[in-house]
Every structure is written in C-alpha cells, then in structure tokens.
mmCIF file of C-alpha atoms in Angstrom:
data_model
loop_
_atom_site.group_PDB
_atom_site.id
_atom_site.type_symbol
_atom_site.label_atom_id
_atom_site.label_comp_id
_atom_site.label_asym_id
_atom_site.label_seq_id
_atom_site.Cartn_x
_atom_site.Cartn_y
_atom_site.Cartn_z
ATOM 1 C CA UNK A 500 -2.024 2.467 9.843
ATOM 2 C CA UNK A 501 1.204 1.329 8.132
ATOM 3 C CA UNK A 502 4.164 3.711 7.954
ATOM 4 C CA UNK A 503 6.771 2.550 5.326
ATOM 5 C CA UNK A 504 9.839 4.791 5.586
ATOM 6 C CA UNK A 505 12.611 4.784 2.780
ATOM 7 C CA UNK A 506 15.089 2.453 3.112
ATOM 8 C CA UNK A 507 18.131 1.310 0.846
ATOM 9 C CA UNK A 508 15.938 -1.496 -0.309
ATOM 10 C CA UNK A 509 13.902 0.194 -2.117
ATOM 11 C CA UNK A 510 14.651 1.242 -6.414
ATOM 12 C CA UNK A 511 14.159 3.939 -8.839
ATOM 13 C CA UNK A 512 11.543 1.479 -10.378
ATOM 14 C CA UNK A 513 9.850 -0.257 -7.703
ATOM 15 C CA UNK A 514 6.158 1.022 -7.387
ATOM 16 C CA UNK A 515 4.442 1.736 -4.324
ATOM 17 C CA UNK A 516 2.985 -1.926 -4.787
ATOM 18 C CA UNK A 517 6.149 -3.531 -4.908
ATOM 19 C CA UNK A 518 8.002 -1.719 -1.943
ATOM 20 C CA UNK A 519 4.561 -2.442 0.628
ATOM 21 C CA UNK A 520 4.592 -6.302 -0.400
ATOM 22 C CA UNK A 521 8.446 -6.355 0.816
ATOM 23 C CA UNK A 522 7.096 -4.659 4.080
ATOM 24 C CA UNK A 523 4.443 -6.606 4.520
ATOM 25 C CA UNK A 524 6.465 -9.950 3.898
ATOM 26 C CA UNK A 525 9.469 -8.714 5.842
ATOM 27 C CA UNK A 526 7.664 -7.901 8.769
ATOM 28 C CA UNK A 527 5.180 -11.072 9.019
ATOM 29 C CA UNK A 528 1.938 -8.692 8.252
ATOM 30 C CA UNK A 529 -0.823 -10.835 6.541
ATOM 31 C CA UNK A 530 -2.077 -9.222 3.515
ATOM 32 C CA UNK A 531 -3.958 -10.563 0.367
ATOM 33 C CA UNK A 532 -3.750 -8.822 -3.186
ATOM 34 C CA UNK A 533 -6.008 -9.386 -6.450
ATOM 35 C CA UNK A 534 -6.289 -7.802 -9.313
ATOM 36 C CA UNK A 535 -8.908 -5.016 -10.026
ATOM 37 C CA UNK A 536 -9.403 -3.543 -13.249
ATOM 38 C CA UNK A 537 -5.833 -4.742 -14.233
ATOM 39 C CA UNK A 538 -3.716 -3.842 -11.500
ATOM 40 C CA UNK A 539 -3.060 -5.461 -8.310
ATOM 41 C CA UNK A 540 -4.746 -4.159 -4.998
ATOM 42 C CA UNK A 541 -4.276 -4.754 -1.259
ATOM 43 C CA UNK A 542 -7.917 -5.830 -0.128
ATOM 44 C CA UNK A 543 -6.720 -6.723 3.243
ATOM 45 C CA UNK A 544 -4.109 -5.978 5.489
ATOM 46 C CA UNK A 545 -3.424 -7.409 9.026
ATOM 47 C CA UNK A 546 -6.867 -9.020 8.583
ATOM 48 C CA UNK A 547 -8.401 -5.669 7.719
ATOM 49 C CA UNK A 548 -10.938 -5.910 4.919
ATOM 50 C CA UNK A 549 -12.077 -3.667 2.359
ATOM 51 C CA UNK A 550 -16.365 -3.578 2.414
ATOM 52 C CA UNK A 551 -17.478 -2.203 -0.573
ATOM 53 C CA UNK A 552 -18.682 1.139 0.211
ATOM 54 C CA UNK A 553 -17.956 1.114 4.084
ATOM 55 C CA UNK A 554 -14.322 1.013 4.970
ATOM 56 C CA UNK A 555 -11.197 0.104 3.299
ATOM 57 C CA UNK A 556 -7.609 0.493 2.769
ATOM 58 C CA UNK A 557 -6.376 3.872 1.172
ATOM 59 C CA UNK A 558 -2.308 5.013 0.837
ATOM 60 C CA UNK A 559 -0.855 7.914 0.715
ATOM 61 C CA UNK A 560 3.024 9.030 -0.698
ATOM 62 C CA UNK A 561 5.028 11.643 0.744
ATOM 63 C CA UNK A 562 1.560 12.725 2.126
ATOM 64 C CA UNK A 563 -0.419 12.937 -1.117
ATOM 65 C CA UNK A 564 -2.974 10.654 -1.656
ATOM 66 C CA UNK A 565 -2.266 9.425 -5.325
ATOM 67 C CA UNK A 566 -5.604 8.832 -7.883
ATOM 68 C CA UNK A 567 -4.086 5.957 -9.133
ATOM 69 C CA UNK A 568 -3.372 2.088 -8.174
ATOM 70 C CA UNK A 569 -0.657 1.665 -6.260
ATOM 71 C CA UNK A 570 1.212 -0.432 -8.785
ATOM 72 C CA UNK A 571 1.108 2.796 -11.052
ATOM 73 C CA UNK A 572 3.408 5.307 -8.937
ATOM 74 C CA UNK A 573 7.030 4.741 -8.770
ATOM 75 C CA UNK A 574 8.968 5.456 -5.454
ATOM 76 C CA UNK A 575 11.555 7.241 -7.025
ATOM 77 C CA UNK A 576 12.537 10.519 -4.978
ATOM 78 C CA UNK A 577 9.907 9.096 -2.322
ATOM 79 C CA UNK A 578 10.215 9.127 1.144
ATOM 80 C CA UNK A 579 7.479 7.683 3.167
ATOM 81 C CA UNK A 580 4.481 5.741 2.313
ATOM 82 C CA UNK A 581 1.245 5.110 4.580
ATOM 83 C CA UNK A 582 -1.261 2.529 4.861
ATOM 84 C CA UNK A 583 -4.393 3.743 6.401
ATOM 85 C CA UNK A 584 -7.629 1.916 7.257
ATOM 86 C CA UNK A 585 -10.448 4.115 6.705
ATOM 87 C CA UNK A 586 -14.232 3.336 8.143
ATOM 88 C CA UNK A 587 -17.039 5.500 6.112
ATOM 89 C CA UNK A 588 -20.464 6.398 8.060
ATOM 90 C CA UNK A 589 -23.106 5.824 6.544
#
C-alpha cells in the first residue's frame, strides 16, 4: 500500500493521476501506466501487477474509493490518497 499525504506540491487541478506519478517518480517507485479505455492507468506498481480478474491495484481519496479513473478526480480540497494492492480468491 501507498499512502500519498497532501503536500504543497500538489494543485487545484492536478488529478489523482498526476499527483501519484510525482510520488512515484520522487520517491524512485517503479511503476508503468497505459491507457485503458482513454485514460491512463497504473498497471503496476513496485513490480506489482494487475492479473485480469485476480489481483490488482485499486485507490482510494480521502477514504472513498472513487468509480472513476484516476485521471478523472481532481485533488482539490483532498487530503490523502492510497494505493492498495488487492489479491481476489477465486
């Protein structure tokens, strides 16, 4: 799990997206993005993989888990965004 607290980087119109690339990048954490359906998405983190159907990466604002791609919510009047590897049983 990745915790990304609010700091004075971070602007009105940066997206959840934009604000977890700087984290990633500032803090040396491997990731790899592509786009899916349009938008891009974090299919690995810290050599984490999503599987299709079996685990993956979800994220969560301000403890909500959002419906929508991560590049869609803004971090304005956020606080804290997670990162959380999920494994599904199957």
């Amino acid at each position: 799990m990745f915790t990304i607290h609010r700091d004075i980087s971070w602007r009105d119109n940066d997206t959840v997206f934009d604000v977890s690339k700087r984290y990633f990048q500032k803090n040396d954490i491997a990731y790899f993005s592509q786009p899916v359906n349009g938008y891009p998405y974090f299919n690995n983190i810290s050599n984490l993989a999503d599987s299709t159907g079996s685990r993956g990466w979800i994220y969560t604002v301000d403890c909500k888990q959002p419906t929508v791609p991560s590049s869609a919510v803004s971090v304005k009047g956020k606080s804290v965004v997670q990162w959380i590897y999920t494994a599904f049983a199957n």
